[in-house]
Coordinates of C-alpha atoms and ligand atoms in Angstrom, one line a residue:
M1 CA 39.4 -16.2 4.8
T2 CA 36.2 -17.6 3.4
T3 CA 34.9 -20.6 5.1
I4 CA 32.4 -23.6 3.3
E5 CA 29.0 -24.1 4.8
T6 CA 26.7 -26.6 3.7
D7 CA 23.5 -25.7 4.7
D8 CA 21.7 -23.0 2.2
T9 CA 21.8 -20.0 4.2
A10 CA 25.2 -19.1 4.5
G11 CA 26.5 -17.4 7.4
A12 CA 23.9 -17.3 10.1
V13 CA 24.4 -15.9 13.4
P14 CA 24.1 -18.4 16.3
D15 CA 21.0 -18.3 18.6
G16 CA 22.0 -15.2 21.4
E17 CA 21.5 -11.6 22.2
P18 CA 20.3 -9.9 18.6
R19 CA 23.1 -7.6 17.3
R20 CA 23.2 -5.5 14.1
V21 CA 25.4 -5.2 11.5
N22 CA 26.1 -2.8 8.7
L23 CA 26.0 -3.2 5.0
D24 CA 27.4 -0.6 2.7
F25 CA 26.2 -1.0 -0.9
S26 CA 27.7 0.7 -4.3
P27 CA 27.4 1.9 -6.6
S28 CA 24.3 3.2 -4.7
G29 CA 26.3 4.4 -2.1
K30 CA 23.2 3.2 0.8
S31 CA 23.6 1.6 3.8
A32 CA 21.6 -0.5 5.9
R33 CA 21.8 -1.5 9.6
V34 CA 20.1 -4.9 10.1
P35 CA 19.7 -7.6 12.8
A36 CA 22.8 -10.0 12.1
G37 CA 21.7 -13.1 10.0
V38 CA 19.6 -11.3 7.7
T39 CA 20.3 -11.8 3.7
V40 CA 22.0 -9.3 1.8
F41 CA 19.0 -9.5 -0.7
D42 CA 16.6 -8.8 2.3
A43 CA 18.8 -6.0 3.5
A44 CA 19.2 -4.6 0.5
S45 CA 15.3 -4.7 -0.6
W46 CA 14.3 -3.1 2.7
N47 CA 16.2 0.0 2.0
G48 CA 14.9 0.2 -1.8
I49 CA 18.0 -1.4 -3.2
A50 CA 16.8 -3.3 -5.9
I51 CA 19.0 -6.9 -6.8
D52 CA 18.2 -9.1 -9.6
S53 CA 15.5 -11.3 -9.3
T54 CA 12.6 -13.9 -10.5
C55 CA 12.1 -16.2 -7.8
G56 CA 11.5 -13.5 -5.1
G57 CA 14.6 -14.9 -2.4
H58 CA 13.7 -18.0 -2.8
G59 CA 17.4 -19.5 -3.7
T60 CA 15.9 -20.7 -7.4
C61 CA 16.8 -18.6 -10.0
K62 CA 20.0 -17.9 -9.4
K63 CA 20.0 -14.5 -10.5
C64 CA 21.0 -12.5 -7.5
K65 CA 24.7 -12.4 -8.1
V66 CA 26.2 -9.8 -5.7
Q67 CA 30.0 -9.2 -5.3
I68 CA 31.3 -9.1 -1.3
V69 CA 33.9 -6.5 -1.5
K70 CA 34.6 -6.4 2.2
G71 CA 33.7 -8.4 4.7
D72 CA 33.1 -12.4 4.4
V73 CA 30.3 -14.3 3.6
A74 CA 30.3 -18.3 4.1
I75 CA 29.9 -20.4 0.6
S76 CA 26.7 -22.6 0.4
R77 CA 25.9 -25.3 -1.1
L78 CA 23.7 -22.9 -3.8
D79 CA 26.9 -20.8 -4.3
I80 CA 28.8 -23.5 -5.5
R81 CA 26.3 -24.4 -7.9
A82 CA 25.3 -21.3 -9.3
L83 CA 29.1 -19.2 -9.6
T84 CA 32.2 -20.4 -10.8
P85 CA 35.4 -20.9 -8.5
E86 CA 37.1 -18.2 -9.6
Q87 CA 33.4 -16.0 -9.1
L88 CA 33.5 -17.7 -6.0
K89 CA 37.1 -16.6 -4.8
D90 CA 36.5 -12.8 -5.9
G91 CA 33.6 -12.8 -3.3
W92 CA 30.4 -13.3 -5.6
R93 CA 27.3 -14.8 -3.8
L94 CA 24.0 -15.5 -4.2
A95 CA 22.1 -12.4 -2.1
C96 CA 19.3 -14.1 -1.0
I97 CA 21.4 -17.0 0.8
A98 CA 24.2 -15.1 1.8
A99 CA 23.1 -13.9 5.6
A100 CA 25.1 -10.9 6.8
S101 CA 26.7 -12.0 10.0
M102 CA 29.7 -9.3 10.0
D103 CA 29.9 -5.5 8.4
L104 CA 30.1 -5.7 4.4
E105 CA 30.5 -3.9 1.4
V106 CA 28.9 -5.2 -1.3
E107 CA 28.8 -4.3 -5.3
V108 CA 25.6 -5.0 -7.1
P109 CA 25.5 -5.4 -10.5
P110 CA 23.3 -3.3 -13.1
L111 CA 20.1 -4.5 -13.4
T112 CA 18.8 -6.6 -16.3
T113 CA 15.0 -5.9 -15.4
R114 CA 13.7 -3.3 -13.5
P115 CA 11.5 -4.0 -11.0
K116 CA 8.5 -2.1 -10.0
A117 CA 7.8 -0.4 -6.8
A118 CA 5.1 1.1 -4.6
T119 CA 4.7 3.7 -1.9
V120 CA 3.5 1.9 1.0
G121 CA 2.9 2.6 4.6
V122 CA 4.7 5.6 6.4
G123 CA 6.1 6.6 2.8
R124 CA 8.0 3.3 2.7
Q125 CA 8.9 2.2 -0.9
V126 CA 8.5 -1.7 -1.5
I127 CA 10.1 -3.4 -4.1
L128 CA 7.5 -5.8 -5.7
R129 CA 8.6 -9.2 -4.8
P130 CA 5.5 -11.1 -4.2
A131 CA 4.7 -14.4 -3.6
I132 CA 2.2 -14.4 -6.0
Q133 CA 4.0 -15.1 -9.5
K134 CA 2.5 -16.1 -12.6
R135 CA 4.2 -17.6 -15.6
H136 CA 2.6 -17.9 -19.1
L137 CA 3.6 -21.6 -20.5
Q138 CA 3.4 -23.0 -23.9
M139 CA 3.9 -26.4 -23.4
E140 CA 4.6 -29.3 -26.0
E141 CA 1.9 -32.1 -26.0
P142 CA 2.5 -35.5 -24.4
T143 CA 3.4 -38.5 -26.9
L144 CA 4.5 -41.8 -27.0
H145 CA 7.8 -40.9 -26.7
D146 CA 7.7 -37.6 -24.4
Q147 CA 6.2 -39.4 -21.5
R148 CA 7.1 -36.0 -19.2
T149 CA 4.3 -36.0 -16.5
D150 CA 1.9 -33.0 -16.2
I151 CA 3.8 -31.6 -13.8
E152 CA 7.0 -32.6 -14.8
R153 CA 5.9 -30.7 -18.0
I154 CA 5.1 -27.6 -15.6
R155 CA 8.2 -27.4 -13.9
D156 CA 10.6 -27.3 -16.9
G157 CA 8.7 -24.7 -17.9
I158 CA 9.2 -22.5 -14.9
D159 CA 12.9 -24.0 -13.8
D160 CA 13.7 -20.5 -12.6
L161 CA 11.2 -21.6 -9.5
E162 CA 11.3 -25.1 -7.6
V163 CA 7.4 -25.9 -6.8
T164 CA 5.9 -27.8 -4.6
V165 CA 2.3 -29.1 -5.8
E166 CA -0.4 -30.7 -3.5
A167 CA -2.4 -33.4 -4.4
S168 CA -6.0 -31.2 -4.4
V169 CA -4.3 -28.9 -7.4
L170 CA -3.8 -31.8 -9.3
S171 CA -7.2 -32.9 -10.9
A172 CA -8.0 -29.4 -12.2
M173 CA -4.9 -28.8 -13.4
S174 CA -4.7 -31.9 -15.4
K175 CA -8.2 -31.0 -16.9
T176 CA -7.3 -27.5 -17.8
L177 CA -3.8 -28.5 -19.4
R178 CA -6.0 -30.2 -22.1
S179 CA -8.6 -28.0 -22.5
A180 CA -6.3 -25.2 -23.0
F181 CA -4.0 -27.0 -25.4
W182 CA -0.9 -27.2 -22.9
D183 CA -1.5 -23.1 -23.2
V184 CA -1.5 -21.9 -19.5
T185 CA -0.4 -19.7 -17.1
A186 CA 1.1 -21.4 -13.9
I187 CA -0.1 -19.4 -10.1
V188 CA 2.7 -20.1 -7.9
V189 CA 2.8 -18.8 -4.0
D190 CA 5.5 -18.8 -2.4
D191 CA 6.8 -22.0 -3.4
A192 CA 3.6 -23.8 -4.3
L193 CA 2.1 -24.2 -7.7
I194 CA -1.4 -23.7 -6.5
G195 CA -3.5 -23.8 -10.2
V196 CA -3.2 -23.3 -13.8
E197 CA -5.3 -21.1 -15.8
A198 CA -6.5 -21.5 -19.2
G199 CA -4.3 -18.8 -21.7
D200 CA -2.2 -16.0 -20.7
T201 CA -3.3 -14.5 -17.4
T202 CA -0.2 -13.1 -16.6
G203 CA -1.4 -9.6 -16.0
T204 CA -4.6 -10.6 -14.0
S205 CA -3.0 -11.4 -10.3
Y206 CA -5.0 -10.1 -7.0
G207 CA -4.7 -10.3 -3.4
I208 CA -6.4 -8.6 -0.3
A209 CA -4.9 -6.9 2.5
F210 CA -6.8 -7.4 5.7
D211 CA -7.2 -4.7 9.1
L212 CA -8.9 -7.4 11.4
G213 CA -9.7 -4.5 14.1
T214 CA -11.6 -5.7 17.4
T215 CA -14.0 -2.6 15.9
T216 CA -13.4 -2.0 12.8
V217 CA -12.3 -4.3 10.0
V218 CA -10.8 -3.2 6.6
A219 CA -10.1 -4.7 3.6
T220 CA -8.0 -3.5 0.5
L221 CA -8.1 -5.2 -2.5
M222 CA -4.3 -5.1 -4.4
D223 CA -3.6 -5.4 -8.0
I224 CA -0.2 -7.7 -7.2
T225 CA 1.2 -6.8 -10.8
T226 CA 1.5 -3.1 -10.3
G227 CA 1.1 -2.7 -6.7
T228 CA -2.1 -0.5 -6.2
P229 CA -4.8 -0.9 -4.0
V230 CA -8.3 -1.1 -6.3
A231 CA -11.0 -1.2 -3.7
V232 CA -11.0 -0.7 -0.1
R233 CA -14.5 -1.4 2.1
S234 CA -14.3 -0.9 5.9
M235 CA -17.4 -2.4 7.9
L236 CA -17.7 -2.8 11.8
N237 CA -16.5 -6.6 13.3
K238 CA -19.5 -8.7 13.5
Q239 CA -18.4 -9.7 16.7
Q240 CA -19.4 -6.3 18.1
P241 CA -22.4 -7.7 20.1
F242 CA -20.5 -9.6 22.1
G243 CA -18.2 -6.4 23.8
A244 CA -16.4 -3.5 22.6
D245 CA -13.0 -5.0 23.5
V246 CA -10.9 -7.9 23.8
I247 CA -11.8 -8.9 27.3
S248 CA -15.1 -8.9 26.6
R249 CA -14.6 -11.5 23.6
I250 CA -12.7 -13.8 25.8
S251 CA -15.0 -13.9 28.4
A252 CA -17.6 -14.7 26.0
T253 CA -15.7 -18.0 24.9
M254 CA -15.1 -18.7 28.7
L255 CA -19.0 -17.7 29.9
D256 CA -20.7 -20.4 26.9
P257 CA -19.2 -23.3 25.3
E258 CA -21.2 -22.1 21.6
G259 CA -19.3 -19.1 22.3
L260 CA -16.0 -19.5 20.7
P261 CA -17.4 -21.1 17.5
R262 CA -20.3 -18.3 16.9
L263 CA -17.6 -15.7 17.3
Q264 CA -15.2 -17.9 14.5
E265 CA -18.1 -17.9 12.3
L266 CA -18.7 -13.8 12.9
A267 CA -15.1 -13.1 12.4
Q268 CA -14.9 -14.9 9.1
A269 CA -18.2 -13.6 8.2
T270 CA -17.2 -10.4 8.3
L271 CA -14.0 -10.9 6.2
A272 CA -16.0 -12.8 3.6
E273 CA -18.5 -9.8 3.2
L274 CA -15.5 -7.6 2.8
V275 CA -14.4 -9.8 0.1
S276 CA -17.5 -9.8 -2.0
E277 CA -18.0 -6.2 -1.3
V278 CA -14.1 -5.0 -2.8
C279 CA -13.9 -8.0 -5.4
E280 CA -17.8 -6.5 -7.0
E281 CA -16.6 -2.7 -6.3
A282 CA -13.5 -3.4 -8.5
G283 CA -15.2 -5.9 -11.1
V284 CA -12.4 -8.7 -10.1
D285 CA -13.4 -12.6 -10.2
P286 CA -12.6 -13.4 -6.3
L287 CA -11.2 -16.8 -8.3
H288 CA -8.4 -14.5 -9.2
V289 CA -7.2 -13.8 -5.7
Y290 CA -4.2 -15.8 -4.9
E291 CA -3.5 -15.0 -1.7
V292 CA -4.4 -12.9 1.4
A293 CA -2.5 -11.2 4.6
L294 CA -4.3 -10.4 7.6
A295 CA -2.8 -7.8 10.6
G296 CA -4.7 -8.3 13.7
N297 CA -4.4 -8.4 17.8
A298 CA -3.7 -11.5 18.9
T299 CA -6.8 -12.6 20.2
M300 CA -8.9 -11.7 16.9
V301 CA -6.4 -13.6 15.0
Q302 CA -7.1 -16.5 17.3
L303 CA -11.0 -16.4 17.5
L304 CA -10.5 -16.3 13.6
L305 CA -9.0 -19.6 13.3
G306 CA -11.2 -21.2 16.3
I307 CA -8.3 -21.2 18.7
D308 CA -9.6 -20.9 22.4
P309 CA -8.5 -17.4 23.3
E310 CA -8.2 -18.2 27.2
P311 CA -4.8 -18.3 28.0
L312 CA -4.7 -14.5 26.5
G313 CA -7.0 -13.3 28.9
V314 CA -5.4 -14.8 31.5
A315 CA -1.8 -14.3 33.8
P316 CA 0.6 -15.4 32.6
F317 CA -1.1 -14.3 28.9
I318 CA 0.3 -16.9 26.8
L319 CA 0.3 -17.0 23.2
A320 CA -1.2 -20.3 21.1
T321 CA 1.6 -19.7 18.6
R322 CA 3.5 -16.5 17.3
N323 CA 3.3 -17.5 13.4
Y324 CA 0.9 -19.5 11.4
P325 CA 2.4 -21.2 8.7
G326 CA 0.7 -23.3 5.8
L327 CA -2.5 -21.1 6.3
K328 CA -4.8 -21.1 3.6
A329 CA -7.7 -18.7 3.2
R330 CA -10.0 -21.0 3.6
D331 CA -9.0 -21.4 7.1
F332 CA -10.1 -17.8 7.5
G333 CA -13.5 -19.0 6.0
L334 CA -12.8 -16.9 2.1
S335 CA -14.4 -18.3 -0.9
I336 CA -11.2 -16.9 -3.3
H337 CA -9.0 -19.1 -5.3
P338 CA -9.8 -22.4 -3.8
E339 CA -5.8 -23.2 -3.0
A340 CA -5.0 -19.2 -2.3
R341 CA -2.9 -19.0 0.9
A342 CA -3.1 -16.8 3.8
V343 CA -0.5 -15.2 5.9
A344 CA -1.3 -13.7 9.4
L345 CA 1.6 -11.1 10.6
P346 CA 3.6 -12.7 13.6
A347 CA 2.5 -11.7 17.2
L348 CA 5.3 -10.8 19.5
G349 CA 2.7 -11.6 22.6
A350 CA -0.6 -11.2 23.8
Y351 CA -0.8 -7.8 24.0
V352 CA 1.8 -6.9 21.1
G353 CA 0.1 -9.1 18.1
G354 CA 0.0 -9.0 14.1
D355 CA -1.4 -5.7 14.4
I356 CA 1.6 -3.7 16.3
I357 CA 4.1 -6.0 14.2
A358 CA 2.3 -4.2 10.9
G359 CA 2.5 -1.4 12.3
A360 CA 6.1 -1.5 13.0
L361 CA 7.3 -3.0 9.8
A362 CA 4.5 0.0 8.0
S363 CA 6.5 3.0 9.4
G364 CA 9.8 1.2 9.5
M365 CA 10.6 1.3 13.2
D366 CA 13.3 -0.7 12.6
R367 CA 15.5 0.5 10.0
D368 CA 14.9 4.6 10.6
K369 CA 17.8 5.9 12.5
R370 CA 16.1 8.4 14.6
L371 CA 14.5 7.7 17.8
R372 CA 10.5 7.5 17.7
V373 CA 8.3 6.5 19.3
F374 CA 5.0 4.4 18.0
I375 CA 1.9 4.4 20.3
D376 CA -1.3 3.0 18.9
V377 CA -4.0 4.3 21.0
G378 CA -6.9 2.2 22.2
T379 CA -8.0 -0.2 25.0
N380 CA -5.0 -1.3 24.9
C381 CA -2.5 0.9 24.2
E382 CA 1.3 -0.4 22.3
I383 CA 4.2 1.5 22.8
V384 CA 7.1 0.8 20.2
I385 CA 10.3 3.0 21.0
A386 CA 13.2 2.5 18.2
D387 CA 16.3 4.2 17.2
G388 CA 17.7 2.0 14.2
D389 CA 20.2 0.0 16.8
R390 CA 17.6 -0.9 19.6
I391 CA 13.4 -1.5 19.4
M392 CA 11.5 -2.2 22.6
A393 CA 7.7 -2.4 22.9
T394 CA 5.0 -2.5 26.0
A395 CA 1.4 -2.7 26.3
A396 CA -0.5 -0.2 28.5
P397 CA -4.1 -1.0 29.3
A398 CA -5.8 2.4 28.4
G399 CA -9.5 1.1 28.9
P400 CA -12.2 1.7 27.4
A401 CA -12.2 5.8 27.1
F402 CA -10.7 6.3 23.7
E403 CA -13.5 4.2 22.4
A404 CA -16.0 6.4 23.9
A405 CA -17.8 3.6 25.5
S406 CA -17.4 4.9 29.4
I407 CA -18.4 8.3 28.3
R408 CA -21.5 9.3 29.2
N409 CA -22.4 10.6 25.3
G410 CA -19.3 8.7 23.8
M411 CA -20.1 7.3 20.6
R412 CA -18.3 6.2 17.7
A413 CA -16.4 8.4 15.2
A414 CA -19.3 8.4 13.1
P415 CA -22.0 11.1 12.0
G416 CA -23.2 13.2 14.6
A417 CA -20.3 12.6 16.4
I418 CA -18.1 15.6 17.5
E419 CA -15.1 15.4 16.7
T420 CA -12.8 18.6 17.1
V421 CA -13.5 21.2 20.1
S422 CA -12.0 24.7 20.0
I423 CA -12.2 27.6 22.3
K424 CA -11.4 30.8 21.2
D425 CA -12.0 34.3 23.0
S426 CA -15.7 34.6 20.8
G427 CA -16.7 31.2 21.9
M428 CA -16.9 27.6 21.4
E429 CA -17.3 25.8 18.5
V430 CA -17.3 22.3 17.7
G431 CA -16.7 20.3 14.6
V432 CA -18.9 17.0 14.0
I433 CA -18.8 14.3 11.6
G434 CA -21.5 14.9 8.8
D435 CA -24.0 17.3 7.7
V436 CA -26.0 16.8 10.9
A437 CA -26.6 18.0 14.6
P438 CA -24.0 16.9 17.1
V439 CA -25.2 13.5 18.8
G440 CA -22.6 12.3 20.8
L441 CA -18.7 13.1 21.1
C442 CA -16.0 10.7 19.9
G443 CA -12.4 10.1 21.8
S444 CA -10.6 12.5 19.3
G445 CA -13.5 15.2 20.7
L446 CA -13.3 13.9 23.8
V447 CA -9.4 14.8 23.9
D448 CA -9.9 18.2 22.6
A449 CA -12.7 18.8 24.7
V450 CA -10.5 18.5 27.9
A451 CA -7.5 20.1 26.1
E452 CA -9.1 23.2 25.8
L453 CA -10.8 23.7 28.9
V454 CA -7.3 22.7 30.4
R455 CA -5.9 25.6 28.5
V456 CA -8.5 28.1 29.1
G457 CA -8.2 27.0 32.8
L458 CA -11.6 25.7 32.7
I459 CA -10.1 22.6 34.5
D460 CA -7.8 22.2 36.5
S461 CA -4.7 20.1 36.8
S462 CA -6.5 17.7 39.0
G463 CA -8.9 17.2 36.4
R464 CA -11.6 19.3 38.0
F465 CA -13.9 21.7 36.5
A466 CA -13.1 25.4 38.3
S467 CA -15.5 27.0 40.4
D468 CA -18.5 28.8 39.3
E469 CA -16.6 32.3 40.6
H470 CA -13.4 31.3 38.5
I471 CA -15.8 30.6 35.2
A472 CA -17.8 33.9 36.0
A473 CA -14.7 36.0 36.3
N474 CA -12.7 34.8 33.9
R475 CA -15.5 33.2 31.0
P476 CA -18.4 34.6 31.6
D477 CA -19.6 33.4 27.8
L478 CA -19.2 29.9 28.7
A479 CA -20.7 30.0 32.4
Q480 CA -24.0 29.0 30.9
R481 CA -22.6 25.9 29.1
F482 CA -21.8 24.6 33.0
V483 CA -24.8 23.0 34.7
E484 CA -25.2 20.9 37.6
T485 CA -27.5 17.6 37.1
N486 CA -28.3 15.3 40.2
G487 CA -25.4 16.6 41.8
E488 CA -22.8 16.3 39.1
R489 CA -21.5 19.3 37.2
H490 CA -21.4 18.9 33.4
F491 CA -19.9 21.1 30.5
H492 CA -22.6 21.1 27.7
L493 CA -20.2 21.0 24.5
A494 CA -23.8 21.4 22.0
T495 CA -26.7 22.9 24.5
E496 CA -30.4 21.4 23.6
A497 CA -31.4 24.6 21.7
E498 CA -27.7 23.5 19.6
T499 CA -28.5 20.1 19.4
G500 CA -32.8 20.4 18.6
S501 CA -32.4 17.2 21.3
D502 CA -30.6 16.7 24.1
P503 CA -27.4 18.1 25.1
V504 CA -23.9 16.6 24.1
V505 CA -22.3 16.9 27.7
L506 CA -19.0 16.5 29.2
T507 CA -18.8 15.1 33.2
Q508 CA -16.5 15.4 35.7
R509 CA -16.8 11.1 35.4
D510 CA -15.7 11.4 32.2
I511 CA -12.6 13.6 32.6
R512 CA -11.5 10.8 34.8
E513 CA -12.2 8.0 32.5
L514 CA -9.6 10.3 30.2
Q515 CA -7.3 10.7 33.0
F516 CA -6.8 7.0 33.7
A517 CA -6.5 6.4 29.8
K518 CA -3.8 8.9 29.2
A519 CA -1.8 8.5 32.7
A520 CA -1.8 4.3 31.6
I521 CA -0.3 5.7 28.3
S522 CA 1.9 8.2 29.4
T523 CA 3.2 6.2 32.1
G524 CA 3.9 3.6 29.3
W525 CA 5.9 5.3 27.3
R526 CA 7.7 7.0 30.2
L527 CA 8.9 4.2 31.5
L528 CA 10.1 2.5 28.4
L529 CA 12.0 6.2 27.5
E530 CA 13.5 5.5 30.9
E531 CA 14.4 1.9 30.3
F532 CA 15.8 2.8 27.1
G533 CA 18.3 5.2 28.3
V534 CA 17.0 8.3 26.6
P535 CA 15.5 11.7 27.9
E536 CA 11.3 13.0 26.3
T537 CA 13.4 15.8 24.6
D538 CA 15.5 13.6 22.7
V539 CA 12.1 11.8 20.7
Q540 CA 12.6 13.1 17.2
Q541 CA 9.1 11.7 16.0
V542 CA 5.8 10.2 17.6
L543 CA 3.8 8.0 15.4
L544 CA -0.1 7.8 16.7
A545 CA -1.4 4.9 15.1
G546 CA -5.0 2.9 15.3
S547 CA -8.3 4.1 14.4
F548 CA -8.2 6.2 17.4
G549 CA -4.6 8.2 17.1
T550 CA -5.3 8.8 13.8
Y551 CA -7.5 11.3 14.2
L552 CA -6.2 12.6 17.6
S553 CA -5.2 16.8 17.3
P554 CA -1.2 16.3 18.1
S555 CA -1.6 19.8 19.6
S556 CA -4.5 18.4 22.2
A557 CA -2.1 15.0 22.6
I558 CA 0.5 17.0 23.9
R559 CA -1.7 19.6 26.1
I560 CA -2.9 16.6 28.6
G561 CA 0.2 15.2 28.7
L562 CA -0.9 12.1 26.0
V563 CA 2.7 12.1 24.4
P564 CA 5.8 13.8 25.0
K565 CA 6.3 17.7 25.3
L566 CA 7.6 18.3 21.8
P567 CA 7.2 20.7 18.6
V568 CA 4.1 20.0 17.4
L569 CA 5.2 18.8 13.7
R570 CA 7.0 16.4 15.6
I571 CA 3.7 14.4 16.5
V572 CA 2.6 13.0 13.1
S573 CA -0.5 10.9 12.4
A574 CA 0.6 7.2 11.0
G575 CA -3.3 6.2 9.3
N576 CA -4.0 2.4 9.2
V577 CA -0.3 1.5 9.6
A578 CA -1.7 -2.3 10.4
G579 CA -3.4 -2.3 6.9
E580 CA -0.6 -0.9 5.5
G581 CA 2.1 -4.0 7.2
A582 CA -0.8 -6.4 5.7
K583 CA -0.4 -5.0 1.8
M584 CA 3.4 -4.8 2.0
V585 CA 3.6 -8.5 2.8
L586 CA 1.5 -9.0 0.1
L587 CA 3.7 -6.9 -2.1
S588 CA 7.4 -8.2 -0.9
L589 CA 8.8 -11.7 0.5
P590 CA 11.4 -9.9 1.8
E591 CA 9.2 -7.4 3.3
R592 CA 7.4 -10.4 4.8
H593 CA 10.9 -11.5 6.1
G594 CA 11.3 -8.5 7.9
A595 CA 7.8 -9.4 9.8
E596 CA 9.3 -12.0 11.0
S597 CA 12.7 -11.0 12.0
L598 CA 11.1 -7.8 14.0
I599 CA 9.5 -10.6 16.3
D600 CA 13.5 -11.7 17.2
E601 CA 14.6 -8.2 17.1
I602 CA 12.0 -6.4 19.8
H603 CA 12.6 -6.3 23.3
Y604 CA 9.5 -6.7 25.2
V605 CA 9.4 -4.7 28.5
E606 CA 6.7 -5.5 30.9
L607 CA 5.9 -2.4 32.8
S608 CA 2.9 -3.3 35.4
D609 CA 5.1 -5.5 37.0
R610 CA 7.5 -2.5 38.3
A611 CA 7.8 -1.8 41.7
D612 CA 7.2 1.9 41.0
F613 CA 4.4 1.6 38.3
N614 CA 2.0 2.8 40.4
D615 CA 3.2 5.9 42.1
R616 CA 4.3 7.0 38.3
F617 CA 0.4 6.1 37.2
V618 CA -0.6 8.5 39.8
E619 CA 1.8 11.5 39.1
E620 CA 0.8 11.3 35.0
L621 CA -3.2 11.1 36.1
A622 CA -2.2 15.4 36.6
F623 CA -2.8 17.8 33.4
P624 CA 0.3 19.6 32.3
Q625 CA -1.0 23.4 33.1
P626 CA -0.2 26.3 30.5
K627 CA 2.4 28.8 31.5
Ligands
FES1 FE1 16.4 -16.1 -7.2 FE2 18.0 -15.5 -5.3 S1 18.0 -17.3 -6.3 S2 17.1 -14.1 -5.8

């Protein structure tokens, strides 16, 4: 029986345990399994099925008519306005307000216009439904007989969007309308009219996606009309002098009253410099950038907005907010279009921030039916496990080994860093970034070096270097690389002769640091898999993300036990997924809704207070020995 509801989202599910419903779409034959309460429009978009729309799912264009052929969606007030009584009786509904609260079969009519799509994230096809919309309007001049206001005239020209306007927009707008003789392009972001431009500028529309990392910040200038990136720049976060990780940045704000404003200023200066660089590289006027999207961990986002991060750093680790509605680009200190909007990806908790939500979105963690593990490897390592039905996350404090901060010759992945190590029968080979002599060791080089030394039996399962006798008997060619200095044994990855100056060494303590980091991470995914109730061998894909995870050799990661022991092809580098998630929310409102619904769907598991956590951590310190 069909029910009639009076609010605008029909069939919304009451609060409670998130559950999933199945939607079968015809004629495409595609199905989607989505959280109950998601609209038919979003469910279709997330699965690459296009439904007609010019409003991007705002309930104003009335173009997204679909027929519910099995199951029921309550009739809303907007349905009654848009559809005839016969259509309503036959199951027709507006897809963007039809919330799926049960399994449905949905017939999607042929498209009247073909929407564009872009490939973003880990092979995700995103249908372009950006929040930014431009409409060219050629309006009648006001007369004594036509006394409509400026805003009424614009609203009449774009009646498929119900726009709001703030007073700050009006003065420039009224001037432009008259100087352009009423031939203008209206710029709408979400449902806000943010300005008008003289003439037809509908082909010019840009947004910027930021990945605001603790170490590195990346900006991608996106052409919103085509969904393609036109310029990408990255730079070190200018907050670096205040420490390498989030804890040291939080401490800086606690120790000095000037710390917070200073860190905010530095974060804003980093983004502002990147904006200038990408716009200059692409020859784009910053005034044509109408929206920015930002993925960052909770501390970075709060610092950027000048919000005290102390509660994030001390138990019980509380966020100021999960979502930041109504942000403007000027809140990030950016000088682009004066009314440009800003979106910060929502955070789940103090240690599962918007960067991880962006990564989960970009890698389709909530939509892929395979059992997958997503690991963002860094000082704080976030782990997400999903199988298309359930999604769980946890955070593991891995410490600074991967950033190479606590490693004797550790350095960032920059020219001179040893990034790969392989030991062959004929000797050892190292790969160095740039065409220069080695000067240090970055995170991926550290993992490779230890994995290779474990493989050839020169590091035992407890992490100790083999004895001189063992080395002399088994790998005499490498014996001279083992050197004892000040009572500590070192392995020379690059000797003085090879560097032309100081050697690059791997110390016993470096190995210990890596063991702590890998044990924290593997305890994390092992316990999370147990919570999930599945064995390690069932995992169909491991995605390694983050600036470190991306460069990690999958076989070395398996060898030291950092990731589940699986065929190497199942371990995949996911790339800069946080930045990809930010691009997706710029290009698609349904994907933006997807990021928000992830917050409700992900079940956060706190592992550190488990009684067996410490015992399990100690067990994980050992390196698996080669057979
Ligand atoms: Fe425009 Fe539904 S009314 S997409």
